[in-house]
mmCIF file of C-alpha atoms in Angstrom:
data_model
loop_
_atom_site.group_PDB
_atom_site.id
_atom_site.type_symbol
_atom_site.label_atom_id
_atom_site.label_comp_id
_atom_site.label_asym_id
_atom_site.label_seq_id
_atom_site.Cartn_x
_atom_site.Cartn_y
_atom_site.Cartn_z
ATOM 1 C CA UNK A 1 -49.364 31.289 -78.125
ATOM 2 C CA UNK A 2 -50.236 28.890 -80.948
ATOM 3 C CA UNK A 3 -53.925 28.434 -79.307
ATOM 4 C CA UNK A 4 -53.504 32.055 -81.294
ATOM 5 C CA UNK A 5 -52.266 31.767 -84.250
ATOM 6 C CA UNK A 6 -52.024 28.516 -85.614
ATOM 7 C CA UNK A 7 -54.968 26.998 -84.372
ATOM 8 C CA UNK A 8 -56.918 30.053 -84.360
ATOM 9 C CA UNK A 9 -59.210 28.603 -86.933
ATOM 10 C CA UNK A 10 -60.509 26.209 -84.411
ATOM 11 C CA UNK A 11 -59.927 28.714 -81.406
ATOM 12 C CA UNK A 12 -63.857 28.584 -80.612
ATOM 13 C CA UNK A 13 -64.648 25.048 -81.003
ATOM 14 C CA UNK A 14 -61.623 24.336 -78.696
ATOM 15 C CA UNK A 15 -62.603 26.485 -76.143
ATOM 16 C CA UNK A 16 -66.112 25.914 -76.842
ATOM 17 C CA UNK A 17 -66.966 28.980 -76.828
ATOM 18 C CA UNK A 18 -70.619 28.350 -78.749
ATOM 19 C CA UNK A 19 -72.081 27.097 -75.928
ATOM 20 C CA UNK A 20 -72.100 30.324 -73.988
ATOM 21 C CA UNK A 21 -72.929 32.104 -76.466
ATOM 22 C CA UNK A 22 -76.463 32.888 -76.752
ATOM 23 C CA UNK A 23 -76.381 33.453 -73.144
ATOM 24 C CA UNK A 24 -73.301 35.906 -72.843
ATOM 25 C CA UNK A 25 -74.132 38.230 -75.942
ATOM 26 C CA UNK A 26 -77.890 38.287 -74.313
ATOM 27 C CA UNK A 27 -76.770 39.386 -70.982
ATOM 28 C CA UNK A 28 -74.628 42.107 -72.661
ATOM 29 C CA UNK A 29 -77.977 43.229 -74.331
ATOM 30 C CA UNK A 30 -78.884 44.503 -70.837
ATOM 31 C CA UNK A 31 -76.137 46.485 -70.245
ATOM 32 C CA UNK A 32 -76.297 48.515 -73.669
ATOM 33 C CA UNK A 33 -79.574 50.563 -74.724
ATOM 34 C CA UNK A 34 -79.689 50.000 -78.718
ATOM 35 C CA UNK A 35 -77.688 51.383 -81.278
ATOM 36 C CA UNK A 36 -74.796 51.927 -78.406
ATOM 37 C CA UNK A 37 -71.069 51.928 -79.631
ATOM 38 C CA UNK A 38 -69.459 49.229 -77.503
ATOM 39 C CA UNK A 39 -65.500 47.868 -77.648
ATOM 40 C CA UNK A 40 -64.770 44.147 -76.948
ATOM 41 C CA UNK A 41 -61.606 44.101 -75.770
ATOM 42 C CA UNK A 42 -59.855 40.547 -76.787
ATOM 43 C CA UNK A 43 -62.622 39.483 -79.451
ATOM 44 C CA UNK A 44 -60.932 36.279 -80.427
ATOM 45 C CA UNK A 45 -62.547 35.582 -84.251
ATOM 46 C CA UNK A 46 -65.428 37.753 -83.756
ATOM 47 C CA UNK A 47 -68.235 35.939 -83.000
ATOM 48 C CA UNK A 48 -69.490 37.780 -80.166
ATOM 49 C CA UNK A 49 -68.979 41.166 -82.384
ATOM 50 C CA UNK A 50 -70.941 39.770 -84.835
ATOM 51 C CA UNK A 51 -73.980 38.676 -83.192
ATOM 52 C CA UNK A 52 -74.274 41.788 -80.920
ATOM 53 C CA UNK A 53 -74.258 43.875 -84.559
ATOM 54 C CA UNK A 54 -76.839 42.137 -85.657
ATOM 55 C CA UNK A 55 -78.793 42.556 -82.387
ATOM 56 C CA UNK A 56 -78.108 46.589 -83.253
ATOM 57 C CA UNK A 57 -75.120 47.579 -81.081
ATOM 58 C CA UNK A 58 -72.565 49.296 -83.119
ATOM 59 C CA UNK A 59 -69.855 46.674 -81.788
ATOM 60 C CA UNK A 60 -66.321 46.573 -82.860
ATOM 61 C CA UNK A 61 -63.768 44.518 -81.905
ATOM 62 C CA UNK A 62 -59.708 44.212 -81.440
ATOM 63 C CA UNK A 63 -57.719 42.079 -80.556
ATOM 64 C CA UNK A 64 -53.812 41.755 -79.711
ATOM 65 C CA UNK A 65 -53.175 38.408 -82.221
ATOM 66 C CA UNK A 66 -53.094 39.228 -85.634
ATOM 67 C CA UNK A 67 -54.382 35.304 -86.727
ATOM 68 C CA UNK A 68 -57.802 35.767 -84.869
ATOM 69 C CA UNK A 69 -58.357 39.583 -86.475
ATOM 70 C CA UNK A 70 -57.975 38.326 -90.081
ATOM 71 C CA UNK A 71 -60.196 35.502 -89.343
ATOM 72 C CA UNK A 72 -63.052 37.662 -87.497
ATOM 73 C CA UNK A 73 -62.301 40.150 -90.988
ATOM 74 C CA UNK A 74 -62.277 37.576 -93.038
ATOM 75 C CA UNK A 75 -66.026 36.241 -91.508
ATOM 76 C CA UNK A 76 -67.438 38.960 -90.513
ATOM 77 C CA UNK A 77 -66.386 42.226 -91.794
ATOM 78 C CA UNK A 78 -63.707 45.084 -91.188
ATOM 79 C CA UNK A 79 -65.362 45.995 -87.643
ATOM 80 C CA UNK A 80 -62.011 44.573 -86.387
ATOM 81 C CA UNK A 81 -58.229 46.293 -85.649
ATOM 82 C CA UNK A 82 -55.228 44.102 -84.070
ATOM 83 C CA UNK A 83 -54.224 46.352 -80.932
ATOM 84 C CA UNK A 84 -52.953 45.614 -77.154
ATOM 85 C CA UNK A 85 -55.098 47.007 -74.713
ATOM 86 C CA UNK A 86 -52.669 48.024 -72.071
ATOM 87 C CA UNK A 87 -51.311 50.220 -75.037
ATOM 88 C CA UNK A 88 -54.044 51.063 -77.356
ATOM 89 C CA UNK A 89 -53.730 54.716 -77.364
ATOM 90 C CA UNK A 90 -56.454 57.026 -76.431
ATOM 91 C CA UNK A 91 -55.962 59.819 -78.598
ATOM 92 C CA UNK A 92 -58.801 60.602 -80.870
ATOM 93 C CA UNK A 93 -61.193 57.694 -79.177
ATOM 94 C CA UNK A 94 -61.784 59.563 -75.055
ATOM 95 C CA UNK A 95 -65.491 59.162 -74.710
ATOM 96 C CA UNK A 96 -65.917 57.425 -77.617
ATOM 97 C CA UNK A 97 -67.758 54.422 -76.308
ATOM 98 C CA UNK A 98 -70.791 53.862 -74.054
ATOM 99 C CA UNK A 99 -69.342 50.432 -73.273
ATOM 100 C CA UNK A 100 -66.822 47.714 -73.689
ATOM 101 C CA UNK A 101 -66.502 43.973 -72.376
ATOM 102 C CA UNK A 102 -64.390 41.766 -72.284
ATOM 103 C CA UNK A 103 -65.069 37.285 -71.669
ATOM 104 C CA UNK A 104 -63.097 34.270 -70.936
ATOM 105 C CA UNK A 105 -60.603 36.281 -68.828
ATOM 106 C CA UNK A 106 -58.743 38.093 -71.274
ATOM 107 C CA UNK A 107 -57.110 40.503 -68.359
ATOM 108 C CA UNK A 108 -55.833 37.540 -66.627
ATOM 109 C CA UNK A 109 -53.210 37.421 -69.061
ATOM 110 C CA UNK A 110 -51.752 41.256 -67.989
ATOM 111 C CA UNK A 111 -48.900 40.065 -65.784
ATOM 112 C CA UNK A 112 -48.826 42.217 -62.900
ATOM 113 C CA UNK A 113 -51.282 45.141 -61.173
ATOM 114 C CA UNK A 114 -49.375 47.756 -63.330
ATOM 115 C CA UNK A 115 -50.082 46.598 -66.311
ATOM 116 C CA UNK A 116 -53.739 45.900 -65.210
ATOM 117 C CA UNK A 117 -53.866 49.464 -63.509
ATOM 118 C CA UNK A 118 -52.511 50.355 -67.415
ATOM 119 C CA UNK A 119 -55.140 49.358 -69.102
ATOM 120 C CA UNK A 120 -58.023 49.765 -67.097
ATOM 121 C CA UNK A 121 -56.630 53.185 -67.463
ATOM 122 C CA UNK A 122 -57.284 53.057 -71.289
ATOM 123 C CA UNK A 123 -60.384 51.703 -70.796
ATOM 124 C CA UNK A 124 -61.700 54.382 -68.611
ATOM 125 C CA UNK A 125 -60.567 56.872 -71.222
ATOM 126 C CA UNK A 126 -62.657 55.108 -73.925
ATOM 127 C CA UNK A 127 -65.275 55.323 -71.902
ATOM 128 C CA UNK A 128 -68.202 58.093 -72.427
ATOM 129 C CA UNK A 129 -69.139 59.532 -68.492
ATOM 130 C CA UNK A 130 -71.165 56.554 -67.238
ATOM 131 C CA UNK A 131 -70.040 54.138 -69.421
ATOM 132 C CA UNK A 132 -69.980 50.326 -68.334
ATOM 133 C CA UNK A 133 -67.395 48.370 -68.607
ATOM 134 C CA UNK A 134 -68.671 44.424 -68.397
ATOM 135 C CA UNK A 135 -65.536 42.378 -67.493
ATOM 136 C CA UNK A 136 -65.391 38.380 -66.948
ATOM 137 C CA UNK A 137 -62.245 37.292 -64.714
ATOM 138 C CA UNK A 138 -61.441 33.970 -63.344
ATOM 139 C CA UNK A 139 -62.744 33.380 -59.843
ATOM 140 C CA UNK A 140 -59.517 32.668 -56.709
ATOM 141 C CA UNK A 141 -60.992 30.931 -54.454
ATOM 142 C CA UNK A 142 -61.485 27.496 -56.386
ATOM 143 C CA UNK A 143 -57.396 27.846 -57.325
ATOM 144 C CA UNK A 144 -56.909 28.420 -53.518
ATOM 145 C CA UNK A 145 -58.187 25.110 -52.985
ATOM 146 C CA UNK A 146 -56.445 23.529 -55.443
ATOM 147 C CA UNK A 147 -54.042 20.770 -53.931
ATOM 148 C CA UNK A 148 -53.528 18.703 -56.946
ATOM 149 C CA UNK A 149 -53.031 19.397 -61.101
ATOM 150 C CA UNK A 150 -56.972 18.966 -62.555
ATOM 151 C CA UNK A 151 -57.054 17.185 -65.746
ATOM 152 C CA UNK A 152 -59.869 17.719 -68.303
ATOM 153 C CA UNK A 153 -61.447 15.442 -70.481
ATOM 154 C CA UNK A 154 -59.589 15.146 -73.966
ATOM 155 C CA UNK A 155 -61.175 17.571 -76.580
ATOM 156 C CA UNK A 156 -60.609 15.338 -80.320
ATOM 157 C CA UNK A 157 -61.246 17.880 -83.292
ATOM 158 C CA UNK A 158 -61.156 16.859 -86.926
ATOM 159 C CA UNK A 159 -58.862 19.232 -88.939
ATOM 160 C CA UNK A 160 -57.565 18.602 -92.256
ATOM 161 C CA UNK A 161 -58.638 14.901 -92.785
ATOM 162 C CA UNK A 162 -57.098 14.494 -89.476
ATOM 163 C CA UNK A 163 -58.044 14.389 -85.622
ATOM 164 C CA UNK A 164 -56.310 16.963 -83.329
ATOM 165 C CA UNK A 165 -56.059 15.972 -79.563
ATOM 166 C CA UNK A 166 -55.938 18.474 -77.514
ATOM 167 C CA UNK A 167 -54.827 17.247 -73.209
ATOM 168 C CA UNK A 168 -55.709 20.054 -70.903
ATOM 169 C CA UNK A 169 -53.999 20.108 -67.251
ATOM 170 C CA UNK A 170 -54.644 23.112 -64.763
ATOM 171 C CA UNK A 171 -52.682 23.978 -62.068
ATOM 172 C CA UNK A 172 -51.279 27.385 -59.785
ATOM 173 C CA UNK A 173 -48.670 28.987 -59.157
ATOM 174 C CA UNK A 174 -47.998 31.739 -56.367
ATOM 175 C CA UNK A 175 -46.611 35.364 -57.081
ATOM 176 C CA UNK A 176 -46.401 37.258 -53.841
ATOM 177 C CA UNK A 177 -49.659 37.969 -52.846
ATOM 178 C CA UNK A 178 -51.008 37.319 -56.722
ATOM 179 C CA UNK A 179 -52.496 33.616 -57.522
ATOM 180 C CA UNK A 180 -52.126 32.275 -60.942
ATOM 181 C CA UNK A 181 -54.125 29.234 -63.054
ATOM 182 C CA UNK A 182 -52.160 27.576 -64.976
ATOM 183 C CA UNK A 183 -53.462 25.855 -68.061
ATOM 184 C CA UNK A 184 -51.012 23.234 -69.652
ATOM 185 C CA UNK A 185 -52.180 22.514 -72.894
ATOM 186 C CA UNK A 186 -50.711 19.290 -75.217
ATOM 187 C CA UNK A 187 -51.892 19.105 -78.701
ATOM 188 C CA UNK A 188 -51.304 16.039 -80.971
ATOM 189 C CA UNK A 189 -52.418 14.667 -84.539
ATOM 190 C CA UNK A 190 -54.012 11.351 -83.228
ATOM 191 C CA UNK A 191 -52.721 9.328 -86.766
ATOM 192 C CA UNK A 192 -48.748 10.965 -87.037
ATOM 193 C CA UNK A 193 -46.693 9.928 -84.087
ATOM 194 C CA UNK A 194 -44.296 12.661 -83.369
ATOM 195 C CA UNK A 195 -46.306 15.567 -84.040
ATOM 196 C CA UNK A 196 -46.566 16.794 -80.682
ATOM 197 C CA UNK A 197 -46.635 20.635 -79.392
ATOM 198 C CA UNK A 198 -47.078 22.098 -75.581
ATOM 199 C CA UNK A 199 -47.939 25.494 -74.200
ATOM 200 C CA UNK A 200 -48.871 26.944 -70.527
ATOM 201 C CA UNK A 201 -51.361 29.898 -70.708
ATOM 202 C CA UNK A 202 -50.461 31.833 -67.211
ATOM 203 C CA UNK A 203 -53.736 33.424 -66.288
ATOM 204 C CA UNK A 204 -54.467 35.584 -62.881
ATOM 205 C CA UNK A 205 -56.961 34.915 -61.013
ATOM 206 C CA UNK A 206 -58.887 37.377 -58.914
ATOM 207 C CA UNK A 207 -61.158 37.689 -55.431
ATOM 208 C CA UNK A 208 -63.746 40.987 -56.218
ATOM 209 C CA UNK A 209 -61.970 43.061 -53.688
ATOM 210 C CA UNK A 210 -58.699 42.344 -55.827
ATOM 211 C CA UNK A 211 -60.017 43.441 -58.923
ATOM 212 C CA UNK A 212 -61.944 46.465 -57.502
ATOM 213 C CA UNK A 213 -58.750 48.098 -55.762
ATOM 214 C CA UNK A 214 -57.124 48.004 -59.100
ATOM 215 C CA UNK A 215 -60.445 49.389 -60.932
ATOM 216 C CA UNK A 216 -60.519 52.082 -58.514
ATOM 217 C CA UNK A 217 -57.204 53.076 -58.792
ATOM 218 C CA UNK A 218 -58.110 53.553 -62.781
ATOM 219 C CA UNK A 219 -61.281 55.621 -62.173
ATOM 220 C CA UNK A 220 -63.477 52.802 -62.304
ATOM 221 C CA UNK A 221 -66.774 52.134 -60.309
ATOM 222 C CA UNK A 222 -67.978 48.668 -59.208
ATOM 223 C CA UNK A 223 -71.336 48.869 -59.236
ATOM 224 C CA UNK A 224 -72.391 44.839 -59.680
ATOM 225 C CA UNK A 225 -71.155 41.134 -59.111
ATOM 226 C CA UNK A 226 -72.766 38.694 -61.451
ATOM 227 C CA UNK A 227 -71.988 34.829 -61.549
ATOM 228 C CA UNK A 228 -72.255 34.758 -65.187
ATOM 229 C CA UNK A 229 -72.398 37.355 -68.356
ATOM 230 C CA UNK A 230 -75.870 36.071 -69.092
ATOM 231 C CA UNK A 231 -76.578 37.275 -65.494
ATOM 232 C CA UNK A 232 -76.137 34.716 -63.480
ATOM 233 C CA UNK A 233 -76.444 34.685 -59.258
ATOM 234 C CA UNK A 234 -72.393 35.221 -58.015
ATOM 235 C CA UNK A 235 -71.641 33.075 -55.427
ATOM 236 C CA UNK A 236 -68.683 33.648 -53.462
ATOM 237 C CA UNK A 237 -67.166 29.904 -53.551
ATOM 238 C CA UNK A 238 -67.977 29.386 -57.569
ATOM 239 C CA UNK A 239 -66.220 29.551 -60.509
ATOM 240 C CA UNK A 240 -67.502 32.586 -61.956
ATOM 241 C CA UNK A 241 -66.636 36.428 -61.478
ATOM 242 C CA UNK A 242 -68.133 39.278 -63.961
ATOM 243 C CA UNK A 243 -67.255 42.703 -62.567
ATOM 244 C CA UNK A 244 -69.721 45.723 -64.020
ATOM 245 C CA UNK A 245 -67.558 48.758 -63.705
ATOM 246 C CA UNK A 246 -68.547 52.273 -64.838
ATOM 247 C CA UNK A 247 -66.757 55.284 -65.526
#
């Protein structure tokens, strides 16, 4: 995906990422007593990392594209390794962590409940004995609702003396029994006609009883719904889902 790789640069501001923040890497202060080793699974450039290291968590990072590692290295230091989750092998890390997270629906993207069951499977192993693992999903039942494509407001970001336009369209699509968001993105140079590029992230979305089945099957615990990472109220009709799992 070039959202990735060659726009990774401007990944965050994109996805405006800043503006939760404060509020996320706070509520994950909560979940981890002081000078704990935590994993974020799908750190994008870093940021999150870097702020939580600085609030005293030992907190590494990884990441499956190889663009948004050399950036977070780059900015913030060699805290960072490019790896798959569903793959990242265990050997040499079981127990090594008393937590990992992972935001913005990074699991979504595993295609199917194997590859979920997979890798919630690693991340049990990485887990010390009670070890949380904090994960943010995207919420079903909005997409079950969803009759019609939504179309965002146009996000216009200066890059290189010129303005990229990025068109954002979100719709689903069915799997069996699995429901999907899809997020048509169109990107554009506002000043060169022509310069044009399209991509369709395919992200799954989940109900809690969905997501806890397959966390179960790994050897994971639900023990609390939250609305939010920063801890917000979960409501069963919103938009957000964070999961807190332990081992």
């Amino acid at each position: 995906m070039r959202l990735f790789s060659d726009l990774a640069a401007h990944y965050f501001q994109l996805e405006n990422r800043r503006a939760t923040l404060e509020r996320d890497t706070r509520g994950l202060l909560e979940f981890f007593a002081p000078g704990s080793r935590v994993l974020d699974l799908g750190c994008g450039t870093g940021e999150h990392v870097a702020v939580l290291r600085k609030a005293g968590l030992d907190c590494e990072g990884l990441d499956i594209a190889p663009d948004m590692i050399a950036l977070a290295r780059e900015r913030f230091g060699d805290h960072f390794r490019v790896a798959d989750f569903r793959d990242m092998p265990a050997k040499g890390l079981q127990g090594r962590y008393a937590g990992c997270f992972s935001l913005f629906g990074s699991f979504g993207y595993l295609p199917d409940d194997a590859a979920l069951v997979r890798a919630l499977r690693v991340v049990a192993a990485l887990l010390a004995s009670g070890g949380l693992f904090v994960v943010e999903v995207w919420h079903r039942p909005p997409y079950e609702s969803l009759k019609q494509p939504v179309v965002s407001p146009s996000i216009r970001l200066r890059v290189n003396h010129r303005v990229l336009v990025r068109e954002r369209r979100a719709g689903v699509e069915r799997r069996e029994n699995r429901l999907y968001a899809a997020i048509h993105h169109r990107y554009f140079a506002e000043e060169a006609a022509g310069e044009t590029f399209e991509e369709t992230h395919l992200m799954r979305v989940f109900t809690v009883d969905e997501f806890r089945a397959l966390a179960e099957t790994a050897g994971l615990e639900l023990i609390q719904v939250l609305g939010d990472v920063g801890g917000g109220v979960w409501r069963e009709s919103g938009n957000g889902l964070v999961l807190v799992l332990r081992k």
